[in-house]
Coordinates of C-alpha atoms in Angstrom, one line a residue:
M1 CA 5.0 -24.9 -95.8
S2 CA 7.2 -21.9 -95.8
A3 CA 9.5 -21.1 -92.7
L4 CA 7.4 -18.1 -91.8
L5 CA 4.5 -19.7 -91.9
F6 CA 5.4 -23.0 -89.9
S7 CA 7.4 -21.0 -87.4
T8 CA 4.3 -18.8 -86.6
L9 CA 1.8 -21.6 -86.5
S10 CA 3.6 -24.0 -84.4
V11 CA 4.8 -21.7 -81.8
A12 CA 1.3 -20.0 -81.5
L13 CA -0.2 -23.4 -81.0
A14 CA 2.7 -24.6 -78.6
E15 CA 2.3 -21.4 -76.7
I16 CA -1.1 -22.2 -75.5
G17 CA -1.3 -23.3 -72.1
D18 CA 2.5 -22.9 -71.8
K19 CA 4.1 -21.2 -68.7
T20 CA 5.0 -18.3 -70.6
Q21 CA 1.5 -17.8 -71.4
L22 CA 0.7 -18.1 -67.9
L23 CA 3.1 -15.5 -67.1
A24 CA 1.5 -13.2 -69.3
L25 CA -2.0 -13.7 -67.9
L26 CA -0.3 -13.2 -64.1
L27 CA 1.3 -9.9 -65.4
A28 CA -1.6 -8.5 -67.1
T29 CA -4.0 -9.3 -64.1
R30 CA -1.2 -7.8 -61.9
F31 CA -0.4 -4.7 -63.6
K32 CA -3.5 -3.8 -65.9
K33 CA -1.3 -2.2 -68.6
P34 CA -1.6 -4.4 -71.7
V35 CA 0.6 -1.9 -73.8
P36 CA 3.8 -2.2 -71.9
I37 CA 3.2 -5.8 -71.3
I38 CA 2.8 -6.7 -75.1
L39 CA 5.9 -4.4 -76.0
A40 CA 8.0 -6.1 -73.4
I41 CA 7.0 -9.6 -74.4
T42 CA 7.9 -8.7 -78.0
I43 CA 11.4 -7.3 -77.1
A44 CA 12.1 -10.3 -75.0
T45 CA 10.7 -12.9 -77.7
L46 CA 12.9 -11.1 -80.5
A47 CA 16.1 -11.3 -78.3
N48 CA 15.5 -14.8 -76.8
H49 CA 14.5 -16.4 -80.3
G50 CA 17.1 -14.6 -82.0
L51 CA 19.8 -16.2 -79.6
A52 CA 18.1 -19.4 -80.4
A53 CA 17.8 -19.1 -83.9
A54 CA 21.5 -18.1 -84.0
L55 CA 22.2 -21.0 -82.1
G56 CA 20.2 -23.1 -84.7
N57 CA 22.0 -21.5 -87.5
Y58 CA 25.3 -22.1 -85.7
L59 CA 24.4 -25.8 -85.6
N60 CA 23.6 -26.1 -89.3
H61 CA 27.3 -25.2 -90.0
L62 CA 28.6 -27.4 -87.4
I63 CA 27.2 -30.7 -87.9
N64 CA 27.3 -32.7 -91.2
P65 CA 24.0 -31.9 -93.1
N66 CA 23.2 -35.8 -93.1
Y67 CA 23.3 -36.2 -89.4
L68 CA 21.5 -32.6 -89.0
S69 CA 18.3 -33.6 -90.8
W70 CA 17.9 -36.8 -88.5
I71 CA 18.7 -34.5 -85.5
A72 CA 16.0 -31.9 -86.7
A73 CA 13.3 -34.6 -87.4
T74 CA 14.2 -36.2 -83.9
G75 CA 13.8 -32.8 -82.4
F76 CA 10.3 -32.2 -83.9
I77 CA 9.1 -35.4 -82.8
L78 CA 10.4 -34.8 -79.4
M79 CA 8.8 -31.4 -79.4
G80 CA 5.4 -32.9 -80.3
I81 CA 5.6 -35.4 -77.6
W82 CA 6.7 -32.7 -75.1
V83 CA 3.8 -30.0 -76.4
L84 CA 1.6 -32.8 -74.7
I85 CA 2.7 -32.3 -71.3
P86 CA 0.9 -29.1 -69.6
D87 CA 2.7 -26.3 -68.4
K88 CA 2.1 -24.6 -64.9
L89 CA 3.7 -21.6 -63.6
D90 CA 6.4 -22.5 -61.1
D91 CA 7.2 -19.7 -59.4
T92 CA 4.9 -16.3 -58.9
P93 CA 7.1 -13.3 -59.3
T94 CA 7.7 -11.6 -56.1
K95 CA 8.8 -7.6 -55.5
T96 CA 8.7 -7.1 -59.0
H97 CA 5.8 -4.6 -58.9
Q98 CA 8.3 -1.7 -58.2
W99 CA 10.1 -2.0 -61.6
G100 CA 6.8 -1.5 -63.6
A101 CA 4.9 -3.5 -66.0
F102 CA 7.6 -3.2 -69.1
L103 CA 10.5 -4.0 -67.1
T104 CA 9.1 -6.6 -65.0
T105 CA 7.7 -8.3 -68.0
L106 CA 10.8 -7.9 -70.2
I107 CA 13.3 -9.6 -67.7
L108 CA 10.7 -12.1 -66.5
F109 CA 9.6 -13.3 -69.9
F110 CA 13.1 -13.4 -71.3
L111 CA 14.2 -15.6 -68.4
V112 CA 11.2 -17.7 -68.2
E113 CA 11.3 -18.4 -71.9
I114 CA 14.9 -20.1 -71.6
G115 CA 14.7 -23.5 -72.3
D116 CA 11.1 -23.4 -73.0
K117 CA 9.4 -25.5 -75.7
T118 CA 9.0 -22.3 -77.8
Q119 CA 12.9 -21.6 -77.7
I120 CA 13.9 -25.0 -78.3
A121 CA 11.3 -25.1 -81.0
T122 CA 12.7 -22.2 -82.3
I123 CA 16.4 -23.9 -82.4
V124 CA 14.9 -26.9 -84.3
L125 CA 13.1 -24.6 -87.0
A126 CA 16.3 -22.6 -87.5
T127 CA 18.3 -25.9 -88.1
H128 CA 15.6 -27.2 -90.4
Y129 CA 14.8 -24.1 -92.4
S130 CA 17.8 -22.1 -94.0
A131 CA 15.6 -18.7 -93.4
T132 CA 16.9 -17.5 -90.0
L133 CA 15.0 -14.2 -90.3
Q134 CA 11.9 -15.8 -91.2
V135 CA 12.1 -18.3 -88.5
I136 CA 12.6 -15.4 -85.8
I137 CA 9.8 -13.4 -87.3
G138 CA 7.6 -16.3 -87.5
T139 CA 8.3 -17.5 -83.9
T140 CA 8.1 -14.1 -82.5
M141 CA 4.6 -13.6 -84.4
G142 CA 3.5 -16.8 -82.9
M143 CA 4.1 -15.8 -79.5
L144 CA 2.3 -12.7 -79.8
L145 CA -0.7 -14.4 -81.5
A146 CA -0.7 -16.6 -78.4
N147 CA -0.1 -14.0 -75.7
V148 CA -1.6 -10.7 -76.8
P149 CA -5.4 -12.1 -76.5
V150 CA -4.3 -13.4 -73.0
V151 CA -3.1 -10.3 -72.0
V152 CA -5.9 -8.0 -73.5
L153 CA -8.8 -10.3 -72.4
G154 CA -7.0 -11.7 -69.2
Q155 CA -8.7 -14.7 -67.4
F156 CA -11.6 -14.9 -69.9
A157 CA -9.4 -16.2 -72.8
A158 CA -7.5 -18.3 -70.8
D159 CA -10.6 -20.3 -69.2
K160 CA -12.4 -20.6 -72.7
L161 CA -9.7 -22.3 -74.9
P162 CA -9.7 -26.0 -75.5
L163 CA -6.3 -26.4 -74.2
K164 CA -6.2 -30.3 -74.6
W165 CA -7.3 -30.1 -78.4
I166 CA -4.9 -27.5 -79.2
R167 CA -2.0 -29.6 -77.4
W168 CA -2.8 -32.4 -79.6
T169 CA -3.1 -30.4 -82.9
T170 CA 0.4 -29.1 -82.0
A171 CA 1.9 -32.2 -81.2
S172 CA 0.6 -33.9 -84.5
L173 CA 2.0 -31.0 -86.3
F174 CA 5.3 -31.2 -85.0
I175 CA 5.5 -35.2 -85.3
L176 CA 4.2 -35.1 -88.9
L177 CA 7.0 -32.6 -89.5
G178 CA 9.4 -34.9 -87.9
V179 CA 8.0 -38.1 -89.8
A180 CA 8.2 -36.3 -93.2
A181 CA 11.5 -34.9 -92.6
L182 CA 12.7 -38.4 -91.7
L183 CA 11.0 -39.5 -94.8
F184 CA 12.4 -37.3 -97.3
T185 CA 16.1 -37.2 -96.0

């Protein structure tokens, strides 16, 4: 599977029920301005995942390739397990309404994404695939595929998705990729 396609699918599925998706829902219901929210999510994700992919690319040059494939495979398996743990939004943003929908979303989305499953997945994907730009584009597209419907449709979309099934499917994909990487290294 290509870096672009796998990055898109894995992040789109991993994002379902993630805290950044919950944040997108919260911002959509608070501001009721989908266009600036979606634009800010796009920019924040490009910046965040660009940095994550750069780190993954750097690790490719820093670590012996024999060890890197084992590390990437282990990372995929651990991501699969982590995806099974549902997220909840820890802190509700306060006093951000004065910044407007775009700036609030941009700052909060970038910060909440730091250390998140999808950012870690981007690092792992960038170490596994040599196509860094495809990984960045793919993970950003995956993020948008998961979040744009939530922003546009609000609570309806979040309540109707089979989150448990989506988590298990995503976990299976990551674990299968990890096992495949272990078998073929």
